[in-house]
DNA sequence: AGACTTTAGTTGCCTTGTCAAGTGAGTCGT
DNA sequence: ACGACTCACTTGACAAGGCAACTAAAGTCT
């Protein structure tokens, strides 16, 4: 956070960039620390379990999970191996497409998400929402949506990155 | 980004949180893709090299580098091994403290940063600053600074996480 | 000065992630 | 309807990161 300019960015942009990079370093790390200490899972794994829990059929195709979580196939495949060993998920062939596999959340898995969620959300509130006015929360939504649209899977960037 | 509420957060906070998580997933990933494709280094490694380059003595104690980059000692130690193999950095004992090691950027290393920076910054501009008004850039700075203060190394959270 | 603690870093082992190759089911062209 | 191609994974070998144990220098206490 020095007053050092970044070549190609003006002063405001330099500050914003350093501050944004700092946040993207530390916020996920803080979430990881809490989750792995209290629940033995990473933030990435929590996201996957929570995504399964939200989908009211309690399951998702691995492909969709990978896309949503920005993970590769092997990474998801191995994560689901771990989940199966824990009894949180089972693999089921997709009835609509013989190639696809669905990851199905078990009752155990659903319980795990339910147990892990409160402290996770409490930390989210502490680190983010307690720091911001409700106006700033709105601004945050607007800004992060715009950046996500550019950087996310459908962004102009993603297509150039093949 | 469904209209699905997160228990413990109101509607606006839920949207903000999902959007923020999405951004923190995809933005660093996009930077990683560009850097590793074009320069063979990760965003994390770029950050370390750039930090060394900015420090006008072209060097830093490993401890400070670790703290700044939110990395562990072993991680930094091994990263510097790789940098030494590439000829970008050399290790030098710190004259002021016999325990400490300084990572010193070589001319090669400085050149590497100089070569890598323009495309990296261009992508930063494309993904973030081109998407935002200058007012939003200011808002982004304010918001990310607040979150960083809470989640970063000096935040109330960090001290509780020992 | 000598023992104890703290600090800074390295090393080894294990887990996790990545990349490339392989498998098997669907799709498309003729 | 048969071969070629694509898609959705899985597997295996390797690289990178995390944790715990170790080394060595600095500080601290008496």
Short mmCIF file of C-alpha atoms (C1' of nucleotides) in Angstrom, two decimals:
data_model
loop_
_atom_site.label_atom_id
_atom_site.label_comp_id
_atom_site.label_asym_id
_atom_site.label_seq_id
_atom_site.Cartn_x
_atom_site.Cartn_y
_atom_site.Cartn_z
CA UNK A 1 0.00 0.00 0.00
CA UNK A 2 2.88 2.39 -0.67
CA UNK A 3 2.27 5.62 -2.57
CA UNK A 4 4.13 3.99 -5.45
CA UNK A 5 2.55 4.37 -8.87
CA UNK A 6 2.06 1.43 -11.19
CA UNK A 7 3.14 2.21 -14.76
CA UNK A 8 0.08 2.35 -16.99
CA UNK A 9 -2.33 3.20 -14.20
CA UNK A 10 -3.04 6.63 -12.79
CA UNK A 11 -2.74 7.34 -9.08
CA UNK A 12 -6.32 6.40 -8.17
CA UNK A 13 -6.18 3.25 -10.23
CA UNK A 14 -2.87 2.22 -8.69
CA UNK A 15 -4.27 2.53 -5.21
CA UNK A 16 -7.44 0.73 -6.17
CA UNK A 17 -5.48 -2.08 -7.79
CA UNK A 18 -3.16 -2.65 -4.86
CA UNK A 19 -6.05 -2.55 -2.47
CA UNK A 20 -8.10 -4.93 -4.61
CA UNK A 21 -5.21 -7.37 -4.93
CA UNK A 22 -4.66 -7.23 -1.19
CA UNK A 23 -8.29 -8.03 -0.54
CA UNK A 24 -8.37 -10.90 -3.02
CA UNK A 25 -5.29 -12.32 -1.27
CA UNK A 26 -6.49 -12.06 2.29
CA UNK A 27 -10.24 -12.50 2.28
CA UNK A 28 -10.31 -16.03 0.80
CA UNK A 29 -7.34 -16.92 2.99
CA UNK A 30 -9.21 -15.85 6.11
CA UNK A 31 -12.22 -17.91 5.08
CA UNK A 32 -9.95 -20.89 4.42
CA UNK A 33 -8.37 -20.62 7.86
CA UNK A 34 -11.72 -20.61 9.62
CA UNK A 35 -13.19 -23.44 7.59
CA UNK A 36 -10.20 -25.74 7.72
CA UNK A 37 -9.69 -25.15 11.42
CA UNK A 38 -13.33 -25.63 12.39
CA UNK A 39 -14.57 -28.05 9.74
CA UNK A 40 -11.56 -29.54 8.00
CA UNK A 41 -12.59 -28.29 4.57
CA UNK A 42 -11.33 -25.54 2.30
CA UNK A 43 -13.37 -22.59 1.12
CA UNK A 44 -13.41 -24.20 -2.31
CA UNK A 45 -14.82 -27.42 -0.90
CA UNK A 46 -17.38 -25.53 1.14
CA UNK A 47 -18.50 -23.72 -2.00
CA UNK A 48 -19.04 -27.00 -3.80
CA UNK A 49 -20.98 -28.57 -0.94
CA UNK A 50 -23.08 -25.44 -0.52
CA UNK A 51 -23.83 -25.36 -4.24
CA UNK A 52 -25.04 -28.96 -4.07
CA UNK A 53 -27.15 -28.19 -1.02
CA UNK A 54 -28.79 -25.22 -2.70
CA UNK A 55 -29.82 -27.13 -5.78
CA UNK A 56 -33.05 -28.62 -4.51
CA UNK A 57 -32.36 -31.96 -6.15
CA UNK A 58 -29.21 -31.97 -3.98
CA UNK A 59 -27.04 -32.86 -6.94
CA UNK A 60 -25.16 -31.45 -9.87
CA UNK A 61 -23.28 -32.65 -12.88
CA UNK A 62 -19.56 -32.54 -12.31
CA UNK A 63 -19.20 -30.37 -15.36
CA UNK A 64 -21.52 -27.72 -13.95
CA UNK A 65 -19.87 -27.86 -10.58
CA UNK A 66 -16.49 -27.37 -12.24
CA UNK A 67 -17.69 -24.42 -14.24
CA UNK A 68 -19.40 -22.76 -11.29
CA UNK A 69 -16.40 -23.20 -9.02
CA UNK A 70 -13.80 -22.40 -11.68
CA UNK A 71 -12.07 -25.73 -11.15
CA UNK A 72 -10.64 -28.26 -13.59
CA UNK A 73 -12.13 -31.71 -14.13
CA UNK A 74 -9.34 -33.59 -12.37
CA UNK A 75 -9.59 -31.29 -9.40
CA UNK A 76 -13.31 -31.84 -9.09
CA UNK A 77 -12.96 -35.55 -9.69
CA UNK A 78 -10.48 -35.88 -6.84
CA UNK A 79 -12.44 -33.61 -4.55
CA UNK A 80 -15.49 -35.81 -5.06
CA UNK A 81 -13.34 -38.86 -4.28
CA UNK A 82 -12.59 -37.23 -0.93
CA UNK A 83 -16.23 -36.35 -0.37
CA UNK A 84 -17.25 -39.93 -1.10
CA UNK A 85 -14.72 -41.20 1.42
CA UNK A 86 -16.28 -38.86 3.98
CA UNK A 87 -19.74 -40.07 3.03
CA UNK A 88 -20.89 -36.58 2.05
CA UNK A 89 -21.54 -37.31 -1.61
CA UNK A 90 -22.14 -40.23 -3.93
CA UNK A 91 -21.62 -40.49 -7.67
CA UNK A 92 -24.64 -41.35 -9.78
CA UNK A 93 -24.78 -41.68 -13.56
CA UNK A 94 -26.91 -38.93 -15.09
CA UNK A 95 -30.16 -40.41 -16.41
CA UNK A 96 -30.24 -37.92 -19.32
CA UNK A 97 -26.68 -38.38 -20.54
CA UNK A 98 -24.68 -41.57 -20.21
CA UNK A 99 -21.38 -39.68 -20.24
CA UNK A 100 -22.21 -37.44 -17.34
CA UNK A 101 -21.85 -38.12 -13.63
CA UNK A 102 -23.90 -36.37 -11.00
CA UNK A 103 -22.51 -35.67 -7.57
CA UNK A 104 -25.36 -36.29 -5.15
CA UNK A 105 -25.27 -34.87 -1.64
CA UNK A 106 -26.07 -37.41 1.08
CA UNK A 107 -27.92 -36.64 4.30
CA UNK A 108 -24.51 -36.61 6.01
CA UNK A 109 -23.26 -34.12 3.45
CA UNK A 110 -26.25 -31.88 3.92
CA UNK A 111 -25.70 -32.00 7.65
CA UNK A 112 -22.06 -31.04 7.13
CA UNK A 113 -23.07 -27.95 5.17
CA UNK A 114 -25.66 -27.02 7.78
CA UNK A 115 -23.08 -27.30 10.54
CA UNK A 116 -20.38 -25.40 8.68
CA UNK A 117 -22.50 -22.53 7.43
CA UNK A 118 -23.23 -20.39 10.51
CA UNK A 119 -19.62 -19.71 11.48
CA UNK A 120 -18.69 -19.17 7.84
CA UNK A 121 -21.43 -16.60 7.36
CA UNK A 122 -20.60 -14.99 10.68
CA UNK A 123 -17.07 -14.45 9.44
CA UNK A 124 -18.37 -13.07 6.15
CA UNK A 125 -20.44 -10.61 8.12
CA UNK A 126 -17.55 -9.65 10.35
CA UNK A 127 -15.01 -9.16 7.58
CA UNK A 128 -17.25 -7.56 5.00
CA UNK A 129 -20.70 -6.40 6.02
CA UNK A 130 -19.78 -5.04 9.42
CA UNK A 131 -17.19 -2.88 7.67
CA UNK A 132 -19.58 -1.35 5.16
CA UNK A 133 -22.62 0.87 5.04
CA UNK A 134 -25.62 -0.53 3.21
CA UNK A 135 -24.90 1.93 0.44
CA UNK A 136 -21.41 0.49 0.13
CA UNK A 137 -22.86 -3.02 0.02
CA UNK A 138 -24.87 -1.96 -3.02
CA UNK A 139 -21.78 -0.42 -4.60
CA UNK A 140 -19.87 -3.61 -3.92
CA UNK A 141 -22.52 -5.65 -5.67
CA UNK A 142 -22.50 -3.42 -8.73
CA UNK A 143 -18.72 -3.34 -8.98
CA UNK A 144 -18.08 -7.03 -8.39
CA UNK A 145 -20.79 -8.01 -10.87
CA UNK A 146 -19.16 -5.90 -13.55
CA UNK A 147 -15.72 -7.35 -12.88
CA UNK A 148 -17.11 -10.85 -12.75
CA UNK A 149 -18.84 -10.37 -16.10
CA UNK A 150 -15.50 -9.40 -17.59
CA UNK A 151 -13.30 -11.99 -15.88
CA UNK A 152 -15.77 -14.85 -15.44
CA UNK A 153 -16.45 -17.78 -17.72
CA UNK A 154 -18.53 -15.75 -20.19
CA UNK A 155 -16.26 -12.72 -20.24
CA UNK A 156 -14.53 -11.50 -23.37
CA UNK A 157 -11.33 -12.45 -21.63
CA UNK A 158 -12.23 -16.10 -21.11
CA UNK A 159 -12.87 -16.67 -24.78
CA UNK A 160 -9.50 -15.20 -25.69
CA UNK A 161 -7.76 -17.48 -23.18
CA UNK A 162 -8.34 -20.76 -24.97
CA UNK B 1 -26.11 -15.68 -8.87
CA UNK B 2 -29.53 -17.13 -8.23
CA UNK B 3 -32.11 -15.21 -6.24
CA UNK B 4 -31.44 -17.69 -3.44
CA UNK B 5 -31.01 -16.20 0.00
CA UNK B 6 -28.17 -17.16 2.30
CA UNK B 7 -29.34 -17.81 5.85
CA UNK B 8 -28.06 -15.04 8.12
CA UNK B 9 -27.72 -12.48 5.36
CA UNK B 10 -30.45 -10.25 4.00
CA UNK B 11 -31.26 -10.15 0.28
CA UNK B 12 -28.80 -7.38 -0.60
CA UNK B 13 -26.04 -8.98 1.44
CA UNK B 14 -26.63 -12.37 -0.14
CA UNK B 15 -26.32 -10.94 -3.61
CA UNK B 16 -23.25 -8.96 -2.64
CA UNK B 17 -21.63 -12.00 -1.08
CA UNK B 18 -22.20 -14.28 -4.03
CA UNK B 19 -21.00 -11.65 -6.39
CA UNK B 20 -17.93 -10.93 -4.27
CA UNK B 21 -17.07 -14.63 -4.01
CA UNK B 22 -17.48 -14.99 -7.75
CA UNK B 23 -15.11 -12.12 -8.36
CA UNK B 24 -12.51 -13.39 -5.92
CA UNK B 25 -12.64 -16.76 -7.71
CA UNK B 26 -12.37 -15.52 -11.24
CA UNK B 27 -10.26 -12.39 -11.22
CA UNK B 28 -7.08 -13.93 -9.80
CA UNK B 29 -7.65 -16.97 -12.00
CA UNK B 30 -7.79 -14.79 -15.10
CA UNK B 31 -4.57 -13.07 -14.09
CA UNK B 32 -2.96 -16.45 -13.47
CA UNK B 33 -3.95 -17.71 -16.89
CA UNK B 34 -2.45 -14.71 -18.66
CA UNK B 35 0.76 -14.72 -16.65
CA UNK B 36 1.45 -18.41 -16.81
CA UNK B 37 0.65 -18.59 -20.51
CA UNK B 38 2.73 -15.55 -21.47
CA UNK B 39 5.47 -15.57 -18.85
CA UNK B 40 5.43 -18.93 -17.13
CA UNK B 41 4.83 -17.48 -13.69
CA UNK B 42 1.81 -17.36 -11.39
CA UNK B 43 0.14 -14.21 -10.17
CA UNK B 44 1.62 -14.95 -6.76
CA UNK B 45 5.12 -15.16 -8.20
CA UNK B 46 4.59 -11.99 -10.20
CA UNK B 47 3.53 -10.19 -7.05
CA UNK B 48 6.71 -11.23 -5.29
CA UNK B 49 8.97 -10.20 -8.17
CA UNK B 50 7.13 -6.90 -8.55
CA UNK B 51 7.46 -6.22 -4.84
CA UNK B 52 11.21 -6.79 -5.05
CA UNK B 53 11.46 -4.55 -8.09
CA UNK B 54 9.59 -1.74 -6.37
CA UNK B 55 11.81 -1.72 -3.32
CA UNK B 56 14.57 0.49 -4.65
CA UNK B 57 17.27 -1.65 -3.04
CA UNK B 58 15.81 -4.47 -5.20
CA UNK B 59 15.65 -6.80 -2.26
CA UNK B 60 13.55 -7.84 0.69
CA UNK B 61 13.79 -10.07 3.69
CA UNK B 62 11.99 -13.33 3.10
CA UNK B 63 9.92 -12.69 6.18
CA UNK B 64 8.60 -9.40 4.81
CA UNK B 65 7.94 -10.93 1.43
CA UNK B 66 5.99 -13.72 3.11
CA UNK B 67 3.93 -11.32 5.15
CA UNK B 68 3.18 -9.04 2.23
CA UNK B 69 2.18 -11.90 -0.05
CA UNK B 70 0.32 -13.87 2.61
CA UNK B 71 2.50 -16.90 2.06
CA UNK B 72 4.12 -19.33 4.48
CA UNK B 73 7.86 -19.59 4.98
CA UNK B 74 8.22 -22.93 3.20
CA UNK B 75 6.25 -21.62 0.27
CA UNK B 76 8.44 -18.57 -0.06
CA UNK B 77 11.59 -20.60 0.48
CA UNK B 78 10.69 -22.94 -2.38
CA UNK B 79 9.56 -20.13 -4.64
CA UNK B 80 12.91 -18.44 -4.15
CA UNK B 81 14.64 -21.74 -4.99
CA UNK B 82 12.80 -21.63 -8.30
CA UNK B 83 13.69 -17.98 -8.85
CA UNK B 84 17.35 -18.72 -8.18
CA UNK B 85 17.28 -21.54 -10.71
CA UNK B 86 15.89 -19.07 -13.25
CA UNK B 87 18.58 -16.55 -12.31
CA UNK B 88 16.02 -13.92 -11.27
CA UNK B 89 17.02 -13.70 -7.63
CA UNK B 90 19.94 -14.51 -5.37
CA UNK B 91 19.95 -15.12 -1.64
CA UNK B 92 22.14 -12.84 0.47
CA UNK B 93 22.54 -12.88 4.24
CA UNK B 94 21.10 -9.73 5.79
CA UNK B 95 23.91 -7.52 7.08
CA UNK B 96 21.76 -6.30 9.99
CA UNK B 97 20.54 -9.68 11.23
CA UNK B 98 22.46 -12.90 10.89
CA UNK B 99 19.31 -15.00 10.94
CA UNK B 100 17.64 -13.24 8.07
CA UNK B 101 18.05 -13.85 4.36
CA UNK B 102 17.39 -11.23 1.76
CA UNK B 103 16.07 -12.14 -1.66
CA UNK B 104 17.88 -9.86 -4.09
CA UNK B 105 16.54 -9.28 -7.58
CA UNK B 106 19.14 -9.70 -10.34
CA UNK B 107 19.27 -7.69 -13.55
CA UNK B 108 17.64 -10.68 -15.23
CA UNK B 109 14.91 -10.66 -12.66
CA UNK B 110 14.29 -6.98 -13.08
CA UNK B 111 14.08 -7.50 -16.80
CA UNK B 112 11.57 -10.29 -16.27
CA UNK B 113 9.30 -7.99 -14.28
CA UNK B 114 9.64 -5.24 -16.85
CA UNK B 115 8.68 -7.64 -19.63
CA UNK B 116 5.78 -9.18 -17.75
CA UNK B 117 4.21 -6.00 -16.44
CA UNK B 118 2.61 -4.34 -19.49
CA UNK B 119 0.34 -7.23 -20.46
CA UNK B 120 -0.53 -7.85 -16.83
CA UNK B 121 -1.56 -4.25 -16.30
CA UNK B 122 -3.39 -4.21 -19.61
CA UNK B 123 -5.48 -7.12 -18.38
CA UNK B 124 -6.07 -5.38 -15.05
CA UNK B 125 -7.35 -2.40 -16.98
CA UNK B 126 -9.53 -4.51 -19.23
CA UNK B 127 -11.10 -6.56 -16.45
CA UNK B 128 -11.49 -3.88 -13.84
CA UNK B 129 -10.96 -0.26 -14.82
CA UNK B 130 -12.61 -0.42 -18.22
CA UNK B 131 -15.70 -1.77 -16.47
CA UNK B 132 -15.94 1.03 -13.91
CA UNK B 133 -16.52 4.76 -13.76
CA UNK B 134 -13.89 6.76 -11.92
CA UNK B 135 -16.41 7.20 -9.12
CA UNK B 136 -16.70 3.44 -8.85
CA UNK B 137 -12.92 3.12 -8.77
CA UNK B 138 -12.93 5.36 -5.71
CA UNK B 139 -15.69 3.29 -4.13
CA UNK B 140 -13.73 0.14 -4.87
CA UNK B 141 -10.69 1.55 -3.12
CA UNK B 142 -12.67 2.51 -0.04
CA UNK B 143 -14.44 -0.82 0.19
CA UNK B 144 -11.46 -3.06 -0.45
CA UNK B 145 -9.36 -1.13 2.04
CA UNK B 146 -11.96 -1.65 4.73
CA UNK B 147 -12.23 -5.37 4.02
CA UNK B 148 -8.48 -5.71 3.86
CA UNK B 149 -8.10 -4.00 7.22
CA UNK B 150 -10.47 -6.55 8.71
CA UNK B 151 -9.18 -9.67 6.94
CA UNK B 152 -5.52 -8.75 6.50
CA UNK B 153 -2.57 -9.52 8.74
CA UNK B 154 -3.42 -6.79 11.26
CA UNK B 155 -7.14 -7.41 11.34
CA UNK B 156 -9.01 -8.44 14.45
CA UNK B 157 -9.62 -11.71 12.69
CA UNK B 158 -5.97 -12.56 12.13
CA UNK B 159 -5.15 -12.28 15.80
CA UNK B 160 -7.99 -14.61 16.70
CA UNK B 161 -6.76 -17.18 14.18
CA UNK B 162 -3.55 -18.17 15.89
"C1'" DA C 1 28.85 -15.95 30.89
"C1'" DG C 2 25.51 -19.71 30.38
"C1'" DA C 3 20.86 -21.44 29.80
"C1'" DC C 4 16.22 -20.51 27.87
"C1'" DT C 5 13.29 -18.45 24.54
"C1'" DT C 6 12.27 -16.35 20.29
"C1'" DT C 7 13.00 -15.45 15.48
"C1'" DA C 8 14.21 -16.65 10.59
"C1'" DG C 9 14.66 -19.89 7.57
"C1'" DT C 10 15.28 -24.79 5.50
"C1'" DT C 11 14.14 -29.63 4.77
"C1'" DG C 12 11.23 -33.77 4.39
"C1'" DC C 13 6.95 -35.92 4.00
"C1'" DC C 14 2.30 -35.82 2.59
"C1'" DT C 15 -1.77 -33.72 0.41
"C1'" DT C 16 -3.58 -31.22 -3.28
"C1'" DG C 17 -3.69 -29.45 -8.03
"C1'" DT C 18 -2.22 -29.62 -12.99
"C1'" DC C 19 -1.31 -31.40 -17.42
"C1'" DA C 20 -1.48 -35.04 -20.69
"C1'" DA C 21 -3.21 -39.32 -22.00
"C1'" DG C 22 -6.91 -42.72 -21.90
"C1'" DT C 23 -11.93 -44.46 -21.80
"C1'" DG C 24 -16.44 -44.76 -22.96
"C1'" DA C 25 -20.83 -42.59 -24.22
"C1'" DG C 26 -23.24 -39.45 -27.46
"C1'" DT C 27 -23.37 -36.92 -32.11
"C1'" DC C 28 -22.75 -36.00 -36.86
"C1'" DG C 29 -21.88 -36.92 -41.84
"C1'" DT C 30 -22.47 -39.73 -45.43
"C1'" DA D 1 -25.06 -47.91 -40.00
"C1'" DC D 2 -20.41 -47.11 -39.67
"C1'" DG D 3 -16.50 -44.20 -38.79
"C1'" DA D 4 -14.90 -39.82 -37.11
"C1'" DC D 5 -15.40 -36.45 -33.80
"C1'" DT D 6 -16.76 -34.36 -29.54
"C1'" DC D 7 -17.88 -34.50 -24.70
"C1'" DA D 8 -17.60 -35.88 -19.86
"C1'" DC D 9 -15.13 -37.64 -17.21
"C1'" DT D 10 -10.91 -40.70 -14.88
"C1'" DT D 11 -6.17 -41.90 -14.18
"C1'" DG D 12 -1.21 -41.32 -13.59
"C1'" DA D 13 2.95 -38.83 -13.28
"C1'" DC D 14 4.71 -34.69 -11.74
"C1'" DA D 15 4.84 -29.83 -9.51
"C1'" DA D 16 3.44 -26.91 -5.84
"C1'" DG D 17 1.84 -25.90 -1.10
"C1'" DG D 18 1.19 -27.10 3.99
"C1'" DC D 19 2.70 -28.91 8.40
"C1'" DA D 20 6.01 -30.44 11.55
"C1'" DA D 21 10.66 -31.10 12.75
"C1'" DC D 22 15.19 -29.18 12.56
"C1'" DT D 23 19.13 -25.57 12.48
"C1'" DA D 24 21.20 -21.50 13.65
"C1'" DA D 25 21.40 -16.69 15.05
"C1'" DA D 26 19.45 -13.05 18.39
"C1'" DG D 27 17.52 -11.62 22.47
"C1'" DT D 28 16.57 -12.32 27.56
"C1'" DC D 29 17.14 -13.59 32.22
"C1'" DT D 30 19.83 -14.40 36.08
#
